[in-house]
XYZ file of C-alpha atoms in Angstrom:
613
model
C 84.887 71.861 57.880
C 84.430 69.787 61.051
C 81.053 70.714 62.939
C 79.479 69.258 66.358
C 76.788 67.196 64.773
C 74.904 67.592 61.795
C 73.213 70.627 60.876
C 70.564 68.966 58.874
C 69.156 67.351 61.753
C 68.004 70.189 63.302
C 64.514 71.826 62.563
C 63.374 75.182 64.269
C 65.385 78.062 65.461
C 69.220 77.649 67.032
C 67.870 79.482 70.508
C 65.150 77.560 72.271
C 63.073 78.693 75.355
C 62.093 82.073 73.865
C 59.648 84.104 75.872
C 55.884 83.828 75.074
C 54.375 86.957 73.272
C 57.358 87.421 71.151
C 56.100 86.097 67.905
C 56.643 88.834 65.586
C 60.013 90.597 65.238
C 58.401 93.838 63.991
C 56.322 94.372 67.185
C 58.098 94.709 70.748
C 56.819 91.814 72.620
C 54.569 92.632 75.536
C 55.685 93.131 79.164
C 59.288 93.107 77.860
C 60.869 96.502 79.118
C 58.797 97.717 82.063
C 58.706 101.305 82.012
C 60.734 101.326 85.387
C 63.852 99.545 84.199
C 64.933 102.502 81.797
C 64.368 104.882 84.372
C 66.194 102.998 86.972
C 69.031 102.264 84.600
C 69.240 106.159 83.837
C 69.376 106.584 87.138
C 72.215 104.378 87.794
C 74.101 105.807 85.371
C 73.896 109.304 86.588
C 74.977 107.681 89.740
C 78.037 106.087 88.040
C 78.830 109.501 86.403
C 78.576 111.276 89.991
C 80.959 109.006 91.434
C 84.694 110.081 91.299
C 87.876 108.370 92.341
C 90.527 110.950 92.327
C 92.817 109.821 95.182
C 95.578 107.411 94.368
C 94.620 104.142 95.945
C 94.974 100.679 94.767
C 91.181 100.527 93.730
C 91.042 103.882 91.982
C 92.126 103.135 88.833
C 90.088 99.596 88.381
C 87.207 101.715 89.809
C 87.745 104.337 86.720
C 87.926 101.796 84.313
C 84.866 99.856 85.486
C 82.994 103.269 85.835
C 83.697 104.005 82.280
C 83.073 100.561 81.131
C 79.614 100.459 82.830
C 78.754 103.879 81.438
C 79.453 102.554 78.014
C 77.472 99.660 78.243
C 74.507 101.614 79.422
C 74.956 103.894 76.562
C 76.104 101.531 73.935
C 73.603 98.402 74.612
C 71.585 98.511 77.605
C 69.263 101.663 76.978
C 69.028 101.397 73.261
C 68.462 97.834 73.122
C 65.712 98.054 75.870
C 64.210 100.973 73.843
C 64.114 98.323 70.914
C 63.902 94.591 71.643
C 63.010 93.819 68.049
C 65.708 95.657 66.420
C 68.260 93.274 64.602
C 70.444 90.793 66.460
C 73.817 92.192 66.727
C 76.621 89.527 66.330
C 79.978 91.206 67.349
C 83.007 89.067 65.632
C 85.685 89.174 67.950
C 89.303 87.336 68.679
C 92.765 87.618 68.573
C 95.135 88.873 66.190
C 95.363 87.116 62.891
C 92.427 84.822 63.943
C 90.552 85.373 60.697
C 87.594 87.426 61.820
C 87.604 89.784 58.711
C 87.994 86.971 56.282
C 85.038 85.043 58.224
C 82.904 87.928 58.054
C 83.529 88.799 54.409
C 82.433 84.862 53.531
C 79.888 84.834 55.602
C 78.191 88.061 53.879
C 79.653 87.019 50.558
C 81.198 90.393 49.818
C 84.595 91.572 50.631
C 82.893 94.265 53.455
C 85.979 94.510 55.933
C 89.820 94.781 54.868
C 91.851 91.562 55.532
C 95.553 90.982 55.178
C 98.839 90.028 56.436
C 99.522 93.323 58.058
C 98.388 93.433 61.802
C 96.439 95.033 63.062
C 94.018 94.624 59.966
C 91.033 96.350 61.371
C 91.640 99.650 62.444
C 88.052 100.799 62.749
C 85.130 98.597 63.347
C 83.068 97.216 60.061
C 79.209 96.652 60.628
C 77.655 95.072 57.896
C 73.864 94.313 57.714
C 70.835 93.642 55.176
C 69.992 97.098 53.423
C 66.228 96.840 55.160
C 68.067 97.202 58.499
C 70.430 100.120 57.917
C 68.176 102.746 59.197
C 68.396 101.147 62.698
C 72.373 101.114 62.952
C 72.637 104.636 61.369
C 70.631 106.200 63.563
C 73.238 105.847 66.162
C 71.058 104.761 69.319
C 73.315 101.547 69.655
C 77.158 102.634 69.948
C 76.171 106.426 70.096
C 79.816 107.476 70.739
C 81.053 106.085 67.375
C 80.599 108.385 64.050
C 79.002 106.506 61.230
C 80.802 106.371 58.113
C 80.302 104.736 54.699
C 83.679 104.565 53.855
C 86.875 102.810 55.412
C 88.596 104.825 58.029
C 91.503 104.990 60.030
C 89.862 106.552 63.086
C 88.909 103.494 65.870
C 85.773 105.955 66.778
C 84.620 105.451 63.525
C 81.859 102.730 62.856
C 81.841 101.965 59.000
C 78.241 100.960 57.781
C 78.159 98.286 54.781
C 75.058 97.108 53.504
C 75.026 93.330 52.361
C 71.828 91.812 50.543
C 73.416 88.581 51.017
C 73.019 88.901 54.597
C 69.442 87.824 55.612
C 67.460 90.771 57.474
C 67.236 90.518 61.257
C 70.824 89.913 61.637
C 74.004 92.138 61.607
C 77.657 91.580 61.949
C 80.264 93.601 63.704
C 83.749 93.302 62.706
C 85.561 93.960 65.690
C 89.450 95.162 66.502
C 91.658 92.401 67.836
C 91.170 91.792 71.633
C 95.088 91.796 72.074
C 95.813 94.289 69.397
C 99.105 96.128 70.180
C 97.167 99.454 69.630
C 95.655 100.553 73.136
C 93.167 102.282 71.619
C 91.946 99.096 69.479
C 91.944 96.717 72.599
C 89.650 98.975 74.347
C 87.222 99.381 71.629
C 87.122 95.687 71.223
C 86.104 95.496 74.734
C 83.576 98.027 74.416
C 81.796 96.595 71.206
C 81.560 93.101 72.634
C 79.780 94.497 75.708
C 77.380 95.974 73.213
C 76.871 92.586 71.358
C 73.696 90.591 71.456
C 75.678 87.447 70.594
C 79.467 87.031 70.631
C 81.225 85.354 67.921
C 84.529 84.492 69.474
C 87.449 83.297 66.394
C 90.476 81.441 67.492
C 92.903 79.318 65.552
C 94.287 75.795 66.077
C 97.481 77.827 67.199
C 96.064 80.243 69.723
C 92.983 78.852 71.188
C 94.694 78.316 74.513
C 95.799 81.840 74.712
C 95.017 83.787 77.984
C 93.482 86.867 76.719
C 90.604 85.379 74.712
C 89.665 83.229 77.872
C 89.587 86.101 80.065
C 87.006 87.915 77.879
C 85.302 84.819 77.793
C 84.991 84.270 81.507
C 83.683 87.843 81.619
C 81.166 86.937 79.009
C 79.908 84.161 80.869
C 79.642 86.277 84.065
C 77.364 88.300 82.154
C 75.372 85.738 80.897
C 75.907 86.747 77.363
C 75.304 84.256 74.329
C 78.302 83.103 72.835
C 79.391 80.831 69.971
C 82.888 79.853 69.175
C 84.559 79.322 65.718
C 87.956 77.247 65.762
C 89.657 78.500 62.566
C 92.666 76.937 60.641
C 92.642 73.616 62.290
C 94.462 70.892 60.382
C 92.329 68.396 58.810
C 93.865 65.575 60.810
C 94.061 67.329 64.132
C 90.562 68.706 63.724
C 88.926 65.905 66.062
C 91.711 66.163 68.743
C 91.747 70.063 69.175
C 88.117 70.397 68.816
C 87.781 67.809 71.693
C 90.453 69.563 73.561
C 88.575 73.117 73.186
C 85.458 71.567 74.117
C 86.930 70.329 77.427
C 88.173 73.946 78.060
C 85.079 75.570 77.493
C 83.266 72.838 79.661
C 86.023 73.576 82.354
C 84.902 77.297 82.237
C 81.040 76.361 82.597
C 81.230 77.408 78.958
C 80.141 74.209 77.480
C 76.799 75.469 76.174
C 78.454 77.702 73.973
C 78.163 76.198 70.162
C 81.473 75.461 68.553
C 82.331 75.446 64.566
C 85.261 74.159 63.320
C 86.899 75.557 60.185
C 89.801 73.667 58.410
C 92.873 74.910 57.223
C 91.924 76.007 53.510
C 92.293 78.685 50.753
C 90.653 81.976 50.039
C 89.385 82.669 46.396
C 90.370 85.924 44.438
C 88.188 87.824 46.484
C 89.691 86.647 49.431
C 86.608 84.677 50.198
C 86.668 81.220 52.104
C 85.076 78.262 49.717
C 81.380 77.910 50.591
C 81.433 74.570 51.693
C 83.720 75.656 54.467
C 81.241 78.194 55.868
C 78.211 76.597 54.812
C 77.428 74.951 58.021
C 78.245 78.195 60.167
C 75.833 80.310 57.312
C 73.006 77.977 57.717
C 72.961 78.408 61.300
C 72.829 82.177 61.197
C 70.194 82.015 58.459
C 67.754 80.014 60.814
C 68.756 82.473 63.556
C 67.833 85.474 61.237
C 64.584 83.832 60.099
C 63.299 83.183 63.591
C 61.995 85.968 65.422
C 61.311 84.125 68.739
C 64.843 82.679 68.467
C 66.543 86.190 67.950
C 64.327 87.558 70.830
C 65.678 84.795 73.269
C 68.870 85.516 72.573
C 68.515 89.413 72.944
C 66.742 88.466 76.390
C 69.578 86.106 77.425
C 72.226 88.684 76.856
C 70.165 91.597 78.098
C 69.277 89.816 81.230
C 72.534 88.693 81.708
C 74.118 92.000 81.393
C 71.416 93.524 83.907
C 71.983 90.725 86.420
C 75.741 91.534 86.395
C 75.382 94.967 87.082
C 74.500 94.914 90.934
C 77.792 93.078 91.831
C 79.824 95.357 89.522
C 78.335 98.630 91.096
C 78.687 97.038 94.501
C 82.695 96.941 93.885
C 82.330 100.413 92.484
C 80.372 101.824 95.431
C 82.915 99.984 97.792
C 85.719 101.955 95.954
C 83.856 104.937 96.539
C 83.613 104.347 100.115
C 87.364 103.970 100.068
C 87.921 107.284 98.778
C 85.888 109.044 101.253
C 87.717 107.019 104.041
C 91.034 107.867 102.438
C 90.015 111.672 102.509
C 88.777 111.974 105.743
C 92.085 110.204 107.125
C 94.179 112.280 105.197
C 92.140 115.187 106.694
C 92.535 113.934 110.095
C 96.234 113.674 109.866
C 96.649 116.972 109.080
C 94.201 118.246 111.654
C 95.714 116.018 114.553
C 99.108 117.905 113.604
C 97.799 121.258 113.963
C 95.576 120.733 117.003
C 99.157 119.199 118.412
C 100.328 122.880 117.549
C 97.552 124.553 119.394
C 98.118 122.179 122.434
C 101.980 123.496 122.648
C 100.954 127.000 122.301
C 98.393 126.589 125.302
C 101.167 124.858 127.213
C 103.397 127.846 126.597
C 100.709 130.101 127.836
C 100.479 127.764 131.106
C 103.891 127.020 132.247
C 105.618 130.376 132.224
C 107.987 129.408 129.563
C 107.256 132.663 127.589
C 108.478 134.629 130.245
C 112.251 133.703 130.031
C 114.556 135.550 128.408
C 114.053 138.767 126.538
C 110.438 139.301 127.993
C 111.516 138.740 131.544
C 114.476 140.957 131.061
C 112.236 143.876 129.617
C 109.480 143.411 132.155
C 111.913 143.895 134.985
C 113.272 147.191 133.341
C 109.536 148.276 133.006
C 108.335 147.786 136.530
C 111.188 148.022 138.626
C 113.643 146.237 140.849
C 113.204 143.483 142.945
C 112.836 145.789 146.166
C 109.745 147.148 144.031
C 108.391 143.743 143.957
C 108.592 142.899 147.669
C 107.638 146.637 148.627
C 104.473 146.094 146.339
C 103.351 142.859 147.671
C 103.911 143.592 151.438
C 101.977 147.077 150.960
C 99.806 146.524 148.355
C 96.497 147.678 150.153
C 97.943 151.149 151.162
C 100.163 151.844 148.117
C 97.559 151.280 145.309
C 97.660 154.938 144.110
C 101.478 155.003 144.430
C 101.785 151.676 142.303
C 99.490 153.146 139.648
C 101.529 156.184 139.760
C 105.045 154.334 139.456
C 103.900 151.963 136.511
C 102.203 154.506 134.667
C 104.756 156.934 135.063
C 107.291 155.044 133.255
C 108.856 156.463 130.244
C 107.806 155.366 126.667
C 110.776 153.395 125.752
C 110.677 150.696 128.248
C 107.082 149.900 127.602
C 107.753 149.616 123.542
C 110.858 147.636 124.186
C 108.852 145.134 126.438
C 105.955 145.186 123.910
C 108.532 144.259 121.189
C 110.101 141.288 123.238
C 106.350 139.998 124.051
C 105.678 140.107 120.162
C 109.169 138.581 119.372
C 108.519 135.844 121.841
C 105.237 134.810 120.384
C 106.273 135.215 116.888
C 109.152 132.610 117.576
C 106.668 130.339 119.218
C 104.310 130.461 116.481
C 107.020 129.796 113.763
C 107.972 127.105 115.775
C 104.573 125.232 115.994
C 103.842 125.881 112.506
C 106.978 124.192 111.404
C 106.424 121.392 113.311
C 102.897 120.731 112.230
C 103.696 121.112 108.684
C 106.341 118.514 109.018
C 104.097 116.210 110.921
C 101.470 116.703 108.248
C 103.892 115.922 105.524
C 105.106 112.895 106.944
C 101.428 111.674 107.801
C 100.653 112.217 103.816
C 103.795 110.876 102.621
C 102.919 107.465 104.567
C 99.826 107.108 103.085
C 99.443 106.101 99.432
C 96.451 109.008 98.617
C 98.490 111.450 100.249
C 102.054 110.764 98.777
C 100.407 111.852 95.478
C 99.124 115.183 96.747
C 101.688 116.644 98.358
C 104.802 118.352 97.184
C 107.970 119.285 99.169
C 106.701 123.178 99.863
C 104.040 121.842 102.123
C 106.575 120.617 104.567
C 107.512 123.954 105.700
C 105.199 126.800 106.638
C 103.661 129.099 104.149
C 106.566 131.770 103.109
C 104.731 134.457 104.576
C 104.078 133.065 108.110
C 106.336 135.221 110.056
C 104.714 138.223 108.493
C 101.295 136.943 109.407
C 102.241 136.030 112.983
C 103.775 139.388 113.374
C 100.745 141.011 112.300
C 98.459 138.787 114.542
C 100.345 139.476 117.951
C 100.348 143.197 116.945
C 96.724 143.050 116.556
C 95.918 141.004 119.382
C 98.356 143.523 121.611
C 95.689 146.495 120.196
C 92.865 144.161 121.015
C 94.423 143.821 124.541
C 94.459 147.649 124.800
C 90.863 147.878 123.715
C 89.884 145.463 126.421
C 91.336 147.629 129.063
C 89.617 150.165 127.937
C 86.647 148.484 127.623
C 86.859 147.154 131.484
C 88.143 150.248 132.961
C 85.836 152.794 131.291
C 84.464 154.041 134.360
C 87.149 153.857 136.647
C 88.577 156.969 137.872
C 92.303 156.057 137.342
C 91.696 155.709 133.210
C 90.365 159.380 133.289
C 93.364 160.391 135.442
C 96.052 158.891 133.740
C 94.589 158.528 130.193
C 96.968 156.488 127.555
C 99.806 155.582 130.180
C 97.246 153.918 132.325
C 95.708 151.981 129.419
C 99.297 151.194 127.855
C 100.606 149.960 131.561
C 97.562 147.883 132.425
C 97.536 146.398 128.900
C 101.162 145.155 129.353
C 100.583 143.815 132.663
C 97.640 141.791 131.185
C 100.011 140.703 128.610
C 102.350 139.446 130.953
C 99.442 137.616 133.108
C 98.598 135.769 130.065
C 101.970 134.514 129.625
C 102.121 133.356 133.096
C 98.923 131.526 134.198
C 95.491 130.714 132.563
C 93.667 131.846 135.805
C 96.292 134.599 136.506
C 97.091 132.320 139.791
C 100.287 132.078 140.352
C 102.016 129.025 141.344
C 105.509 128.101 142.494
C 106.795 127.148 139.186
C 105.615 130.404 137.544
C 106.928 132.318 140.597
C 110.172 130.674 140.243
C 110.282 131.059 136.463
C 109.326 134.556 136.173
C 111.551 135.637 139.433
C 108.303 137.268 141.109
C 107.128 138.951 137.812
C 103.855 137.272 138.162
C 103.045 138.249 141.540
C 104.093 141.819 140.589
C 101.873 141.726 137.670
C 99.104 140.529 139.727
C 99.604 142.988 142.349
C 99.601 145.968 139.729
C 96.435 144.668 138.141
C 94.762 143.997 141.646
C 95.836 147.783 142.454
C 93.881 149.159 139.657
C 91.121 146.902 139.201
C 90.539 144.295 142.015
C 90.521 140.341 141.911
C 87.734 139.760 139.920
C 88.580 142.232 137.261
C 91.930 141.045 136.993
C 90.642 137.345 136.127
C 87.851 138.243 133.553
C 90.951 140.407 131.744
C 93.431 137.741 131.823
C 90.993 134.976 130.799
C 89.614 137.186 127.958
C 92.922 138.201 126.504
C 93.898 134.617 126.530
C 90.977 133.445 124.874
C 91.450 136.121 122.130
C 94.979 135.174 121.537
C 94.182 131.468 121.414
C 91.206 132.457 118.750
C 93.554 134.275 116.640
C 96.289 131.789 116.919
C 93.804 128.835 115.921
C 92.815 130.778 113.135
C 96.302 131.026 111.941
C 96.928 127.538 112.142
C 93.837 126.752 110.326
C 94.925 128.873 107.353
C 98.106 126.860 107.344
C 96.115 123.491 107.690
C 94.241 124.706 104.866
C 97.381 124.291 102.713
C 96.788 120.477 103.044
C 92.890 120.104 103.247
C 92.248 122.294 100.164
C 93.964 119.427 98.148
C 91.499 116.744 99.550
C 88.562 119.408 99.248
C 89.409 119.541 95.510
C 89.976 115.768 95.108
C 87.081 114.824 97.522
C 84.837 112.571 96.034
C 81.045 112.657 97.202
C 80.617 111.531 100.488
C 77.270 109.776 99.875
C 78.605 108.204 96.271
C 78.797 104.708 96.978
C 75.138 104.748 98.839
C 73.786 106.324 95.771
C 75.516 103.755 93.458
C 74.033 101.089 96.088
C 70.609 102.527 95.986
C 70.469 102.906 92.164
C 71.854 99.147 91.456
C 69.085 98.184 94.063
C 66.429 100.110 91.849
C 67.745 98.141 88.756
C 67.685 94.999 90.053
C 63.778 95.688 91.198
C 63.012 96.655 88.142
C 64.405 93.709 86.129
C 62.588 91.164 88.180
C 59.150 93.241 87.367
C 59.928 93.528 83.800
C 59.906 89.670 83.575
C 63.362 89.730 81.692
C 64.939 87.380 84.813
C 62.326 85.029 84.496
C 62.588 81.441 83.365
C 65.886 79.298 83.080
C 67.125 81.586 80.435
C 67.327 80.342 76.446
C 70.574 78.858 75.189
C 71.813 78.533 71.715
C 71.558 75.169 69.931
C 74.746 73.742 68.666
C 75.579 73.642 64.879
C 73.800 70.248 64.824
C 70.578 71.376 66.193
C 71.135 70.026 69.831
C 70.610 72.093 72.864
C 73.873 73.022 74.227
């Protein structure tokens, strides 16, 4: 085995700069985890759990993965480790497929505790090996609580096999993790989760694979989190050991990982138990033995990794908060596209009630049949003052059939208008959502058209409105003598005239366009109503009837829009999720500094020869 330096030259612990007051591994050092830090982390965990990323944005899936990873790290490592800073140091052994992790762990503990072989992947569930004196800490499940403890080998990747090895000194434990580049997705995910729960990462690579991309991605992640790292370069041809070790050292330095201790293991044979020769593993075993024996050294490693993990929370949570904000912004944008489409439909209806278009065709013909000929209009206009009673009698005395036909024509015209504007609004809303990445994932083709029962609801709306107009006429004319004299005929006739008035003008003041469009019908309707109620009553009736119709139509269109809005409501993230994430991360950062973990330059692991790296 080739090492960087001479292990015999070092006296003392591998890590340096341990904090004062941590001289005994059996006691928690004073002032380490301030009371506010666990509470702040618990609050952050709740904020992360409350954040949702349901809309299909580019940032959504990365945010979900980040949130899950943060939750795992809080549960698996930060909270349990803060509760017990004096617990045994956990070394997670990670690396690429076939790097020899399991063989190395077996050799370090001098027992075949983890399966090794030529089949890949070999490690299907993680194996944790510790001294029997430390077994209770790992068995109780505070660390990595999501993994089921077992004492037997398991094919379940969510099982954690606990093995004791008397040859492993107390205060130190090895966790043989699945391959970081495993062909099994669950293995890769679990490997990342276990590495995030490590006090010390022991990365194992080979002379053939040390430049692979996947390990370096994880090493950069470890560096960004301030984790303590040591490297093992395995299966190195003796004649190329110096050259390969030098190249790897250069690569580590280029990635700001030059402080990581590097151990080089030559190509060799394994004995009948599958263990490496003692002389090959001796420098690494000695290095770990010194670390296990030095409580201050272990505490320094724990503090370095713990503080690094805590320091990395703030920028990571900020990215999560930005993704949460994007979700809220996207939901609002989708809602606005729908509301704009249906506001346009409402405006079209309002314009249709202003410009006289609804008086064309069947409605106009039925109105003319109902009130009489053009000569009647001219006579009515010229002699309205003295013919008031005759106008009332003429209108209210008409047979019922023309009134019914006029009322049906009004209903048909309005229903046609509502079907048209609802169809256009649905198409516009659908196009707006299809053009948005989050909207495209929420729509289905049925939303491009109005509801199947729209026509029935529109017909019901118009009939209800017509009945409402008649009720309005009764209320407005309740103390007028003509109502008493002519009873239902007066109410029905006046109500129909009010409906025509609503179709013609918002203020019931005919314009040139309205007169031309309605061929004088507006003037006639105005004259009839004035003959009955007088000018102010006419304006009041027309305004109230129109407002009532628009309110009913607005409610109908809102129901149509709700087909879209209900989808964003179901997927809508909390509006203040981003702000709460930022507040929670800020509280953690304040508590971190108050705890004292962030003080000092941060300890570094010593190299295998005893030098500070």
